[in-house]
PDB file of C-alpha atoms in Angstrom:
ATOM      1  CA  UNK A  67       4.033  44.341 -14.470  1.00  0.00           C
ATOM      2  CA  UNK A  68       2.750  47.905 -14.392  1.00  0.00           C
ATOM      3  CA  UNK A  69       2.935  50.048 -11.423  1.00  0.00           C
ATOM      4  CA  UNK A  70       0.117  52.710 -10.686  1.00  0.00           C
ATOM      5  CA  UNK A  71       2.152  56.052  -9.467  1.00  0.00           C
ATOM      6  CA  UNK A  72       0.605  58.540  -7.176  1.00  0.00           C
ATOM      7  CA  UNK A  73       2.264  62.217  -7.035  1.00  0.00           C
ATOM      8  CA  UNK A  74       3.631  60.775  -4.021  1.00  0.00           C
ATOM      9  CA  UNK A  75       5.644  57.712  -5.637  1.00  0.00           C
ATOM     10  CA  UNK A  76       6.166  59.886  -8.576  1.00  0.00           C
ATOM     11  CA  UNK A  77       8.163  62.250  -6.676  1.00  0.00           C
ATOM     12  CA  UNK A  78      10.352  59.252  -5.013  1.00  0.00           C
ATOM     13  CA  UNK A  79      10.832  56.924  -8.076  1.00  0.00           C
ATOM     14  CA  UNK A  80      11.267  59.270 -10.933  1.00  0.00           C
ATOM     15  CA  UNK A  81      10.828  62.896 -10.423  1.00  0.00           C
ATOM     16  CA  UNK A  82      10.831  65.589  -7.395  1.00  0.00           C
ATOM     17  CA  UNK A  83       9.866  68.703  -9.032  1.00  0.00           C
ATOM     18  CA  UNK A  84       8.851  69.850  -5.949  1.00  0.00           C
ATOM     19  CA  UNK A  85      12.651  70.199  -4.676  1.00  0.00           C
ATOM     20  CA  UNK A  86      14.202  70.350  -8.161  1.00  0.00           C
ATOM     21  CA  UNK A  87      14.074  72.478 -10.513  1.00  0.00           C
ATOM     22  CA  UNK A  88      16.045  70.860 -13.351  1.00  0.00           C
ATOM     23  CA  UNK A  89      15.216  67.149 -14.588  1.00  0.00           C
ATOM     24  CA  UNK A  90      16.770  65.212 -12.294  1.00  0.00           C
ATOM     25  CA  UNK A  91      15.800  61.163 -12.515  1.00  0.00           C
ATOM     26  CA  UNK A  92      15.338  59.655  -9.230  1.00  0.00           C
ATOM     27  CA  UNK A  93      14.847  55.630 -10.402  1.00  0.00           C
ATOM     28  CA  UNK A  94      16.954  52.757 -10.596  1.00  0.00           C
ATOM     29  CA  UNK A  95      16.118  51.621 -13.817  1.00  0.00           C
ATOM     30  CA  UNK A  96      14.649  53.721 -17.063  1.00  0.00           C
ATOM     31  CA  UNK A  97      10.919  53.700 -17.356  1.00  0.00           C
ATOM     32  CA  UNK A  98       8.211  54.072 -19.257  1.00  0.00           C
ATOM     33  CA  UNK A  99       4.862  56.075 -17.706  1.00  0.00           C
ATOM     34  CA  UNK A 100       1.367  55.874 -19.572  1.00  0.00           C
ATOM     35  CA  UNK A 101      -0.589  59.063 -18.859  1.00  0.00           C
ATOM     36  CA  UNK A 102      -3.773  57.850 -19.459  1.00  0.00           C
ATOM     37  CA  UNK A 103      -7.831  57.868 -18.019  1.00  0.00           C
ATOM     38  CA  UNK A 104     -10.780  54.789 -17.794  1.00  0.00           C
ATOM     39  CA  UNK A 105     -12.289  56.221 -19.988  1.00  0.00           C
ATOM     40  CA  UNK A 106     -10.038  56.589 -23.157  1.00  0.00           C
ATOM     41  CA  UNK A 107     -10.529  53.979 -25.593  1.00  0.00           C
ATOM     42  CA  UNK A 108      -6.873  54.526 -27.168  1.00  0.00           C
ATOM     43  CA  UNK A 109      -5.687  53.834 -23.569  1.00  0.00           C
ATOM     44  CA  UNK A 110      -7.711  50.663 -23.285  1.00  0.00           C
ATOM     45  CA  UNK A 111      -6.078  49.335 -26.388  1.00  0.00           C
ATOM     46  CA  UNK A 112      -2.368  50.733 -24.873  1.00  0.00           C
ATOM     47  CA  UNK A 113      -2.903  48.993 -21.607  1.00  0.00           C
ATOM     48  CA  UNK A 114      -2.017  45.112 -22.410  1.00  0.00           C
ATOM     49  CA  UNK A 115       0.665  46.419 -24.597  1.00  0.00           C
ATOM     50  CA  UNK A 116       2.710  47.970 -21.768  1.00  0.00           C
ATOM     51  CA  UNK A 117       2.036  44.806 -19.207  1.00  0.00           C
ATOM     52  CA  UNK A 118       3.739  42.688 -22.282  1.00  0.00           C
ATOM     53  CA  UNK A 119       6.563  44.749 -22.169  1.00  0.00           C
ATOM     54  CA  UNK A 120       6.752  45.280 -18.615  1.00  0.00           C
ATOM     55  CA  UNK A 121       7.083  41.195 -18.699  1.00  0.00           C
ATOM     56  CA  UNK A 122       9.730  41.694 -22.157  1.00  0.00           C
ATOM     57  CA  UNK A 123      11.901  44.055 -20.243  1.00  0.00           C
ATOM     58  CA  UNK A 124      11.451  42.955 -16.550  1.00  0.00           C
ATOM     59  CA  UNK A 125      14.729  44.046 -14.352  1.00  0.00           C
ATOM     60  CA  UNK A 126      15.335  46.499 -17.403  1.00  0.00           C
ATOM     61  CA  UNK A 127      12.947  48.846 -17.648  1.00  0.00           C
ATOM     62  CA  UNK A 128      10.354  49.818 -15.271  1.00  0.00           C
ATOM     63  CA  UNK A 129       6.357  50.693 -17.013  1.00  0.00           C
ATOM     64  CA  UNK A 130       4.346  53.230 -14.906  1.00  0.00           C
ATOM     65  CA  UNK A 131       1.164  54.542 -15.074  1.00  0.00           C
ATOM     66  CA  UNK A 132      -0.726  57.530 -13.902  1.00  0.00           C
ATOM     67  CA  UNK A 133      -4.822  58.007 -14.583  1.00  0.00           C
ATOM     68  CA  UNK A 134      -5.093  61.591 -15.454  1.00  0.00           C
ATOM     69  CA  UNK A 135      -8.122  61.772 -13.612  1.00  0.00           C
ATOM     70  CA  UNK A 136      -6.853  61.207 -10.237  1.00  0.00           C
ATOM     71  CA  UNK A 137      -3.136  62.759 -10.607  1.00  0.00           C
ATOM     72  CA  UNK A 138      -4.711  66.019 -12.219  1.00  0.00           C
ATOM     73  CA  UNK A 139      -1.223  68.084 -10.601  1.00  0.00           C
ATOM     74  CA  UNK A 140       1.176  65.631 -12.404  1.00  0.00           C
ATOM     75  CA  UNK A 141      -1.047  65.810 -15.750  1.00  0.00           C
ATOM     76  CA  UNK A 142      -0.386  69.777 -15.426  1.00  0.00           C
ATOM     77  CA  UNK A 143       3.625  69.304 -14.591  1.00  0.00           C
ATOM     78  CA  UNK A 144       4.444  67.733 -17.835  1.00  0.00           C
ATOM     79  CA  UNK A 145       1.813  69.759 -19.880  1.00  0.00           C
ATOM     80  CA  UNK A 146      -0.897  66.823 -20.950  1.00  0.00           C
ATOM     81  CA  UNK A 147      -2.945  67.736 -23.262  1.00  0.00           C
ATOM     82  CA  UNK A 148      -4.175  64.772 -24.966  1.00  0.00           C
ATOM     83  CA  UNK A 149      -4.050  60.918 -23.926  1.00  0.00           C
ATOM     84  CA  UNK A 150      -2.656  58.737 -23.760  1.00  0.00           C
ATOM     85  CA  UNK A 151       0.882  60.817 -23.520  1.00  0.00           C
ATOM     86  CA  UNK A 152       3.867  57.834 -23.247  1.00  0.00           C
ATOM     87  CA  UNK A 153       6.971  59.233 -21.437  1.00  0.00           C
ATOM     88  CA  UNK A 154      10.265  57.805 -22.227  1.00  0.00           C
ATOM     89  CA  UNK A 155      12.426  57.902 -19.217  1.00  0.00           C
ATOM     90  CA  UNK A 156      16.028  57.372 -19.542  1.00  0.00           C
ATOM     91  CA  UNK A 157      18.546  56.852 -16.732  1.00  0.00           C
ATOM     92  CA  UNK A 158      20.463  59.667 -17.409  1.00  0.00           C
ATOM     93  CA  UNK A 159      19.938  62.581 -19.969  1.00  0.00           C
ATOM     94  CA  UNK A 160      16.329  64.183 -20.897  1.00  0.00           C
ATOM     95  CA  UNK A 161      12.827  62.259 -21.026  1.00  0.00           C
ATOM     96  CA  UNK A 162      10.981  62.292 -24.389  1.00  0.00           C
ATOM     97  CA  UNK A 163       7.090  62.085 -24.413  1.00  0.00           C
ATOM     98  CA  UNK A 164       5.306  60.523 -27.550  1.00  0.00           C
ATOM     99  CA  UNK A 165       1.392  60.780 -28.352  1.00  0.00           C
ATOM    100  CA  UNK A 166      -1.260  58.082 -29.111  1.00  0.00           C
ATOM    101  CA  UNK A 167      -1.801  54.350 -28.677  1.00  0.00           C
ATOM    102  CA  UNK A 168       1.818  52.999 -30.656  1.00  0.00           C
ATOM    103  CA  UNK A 169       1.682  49.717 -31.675  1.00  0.00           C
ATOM    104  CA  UNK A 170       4.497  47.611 -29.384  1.00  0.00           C
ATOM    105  CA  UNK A 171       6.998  47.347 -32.187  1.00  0.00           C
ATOM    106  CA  UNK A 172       7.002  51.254 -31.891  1.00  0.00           C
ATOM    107  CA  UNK A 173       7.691  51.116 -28.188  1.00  0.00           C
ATOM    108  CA  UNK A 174      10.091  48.986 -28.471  1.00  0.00           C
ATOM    109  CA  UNK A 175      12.001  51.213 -31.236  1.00  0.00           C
ATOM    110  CA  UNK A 176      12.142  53.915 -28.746  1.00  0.00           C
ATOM    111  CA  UNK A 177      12.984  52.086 -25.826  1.00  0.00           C
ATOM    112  CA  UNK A 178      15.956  50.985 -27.839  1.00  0.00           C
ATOM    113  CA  UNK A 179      16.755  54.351 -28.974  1.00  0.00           C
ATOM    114  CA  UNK A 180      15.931  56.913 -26.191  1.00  0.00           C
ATOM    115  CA  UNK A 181      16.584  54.249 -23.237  1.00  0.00           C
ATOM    116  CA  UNK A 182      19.248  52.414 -24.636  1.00  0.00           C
ATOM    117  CA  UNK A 183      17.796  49.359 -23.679  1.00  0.00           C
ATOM    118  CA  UNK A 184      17.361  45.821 -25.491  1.00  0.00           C
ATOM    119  CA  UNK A 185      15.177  42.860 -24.417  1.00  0.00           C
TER     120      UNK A 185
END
């Protein structure tokens, strides 16, 4: 199941870059947030992907999402340019952001590699 993040939940589950200044991960679990907008067509085609794997990796991995549009200050914080913009999440160490609607087998390549997660 996806989860539709507002600066305001952003800040509390994964990132306060309002009080930090380095990366520091506020979540539980590693996650996965779609940057994406209504009215992208590679998003569209993104969107049932990530609910799959939210169901593949449930109590594993946690799949966000935040519409551009509406969440134009968190767009700016991590520099998006083009959409959608997939950020890989890990529990501890650095994120890693990867462009364009991947096919699932992709995502789940670099869950596996940059999480350090399996299904």
């Amino acid at each position: 199941m996806t989860e539709l993040l507002t600066k305001e939940t952003f800040l509390e589950k994964v990132f306060n870059f309002e009080k930090n200044k380095e990366w520091k991960f506020e979540g539980d679990l590693p996650c996965v947030i779609d940057f994406y907008a209504d009215w992208c067509g590679p998003c569209k085609a993104v969107a049932p992907v990530l609910e799959e794997l939210g169901e593949d990796y449930k109590g594993k991995v946690n799949i966000y999402k935040i519409d551009t549009e509406v969440e134009q200050e968190l767009g700016a914080a991590f520099g998006i340019r083009s959409i959608p913009s997939i950020l890989f999440v890990p529990k501890n160490g650095e994120p890693q952001m990867a462009q364009g609607a991947l096919p699932k087998h992709q995502f789940e390549e670099i869950i596996k590699d940059v999480l350090g997660v399996d299904k």
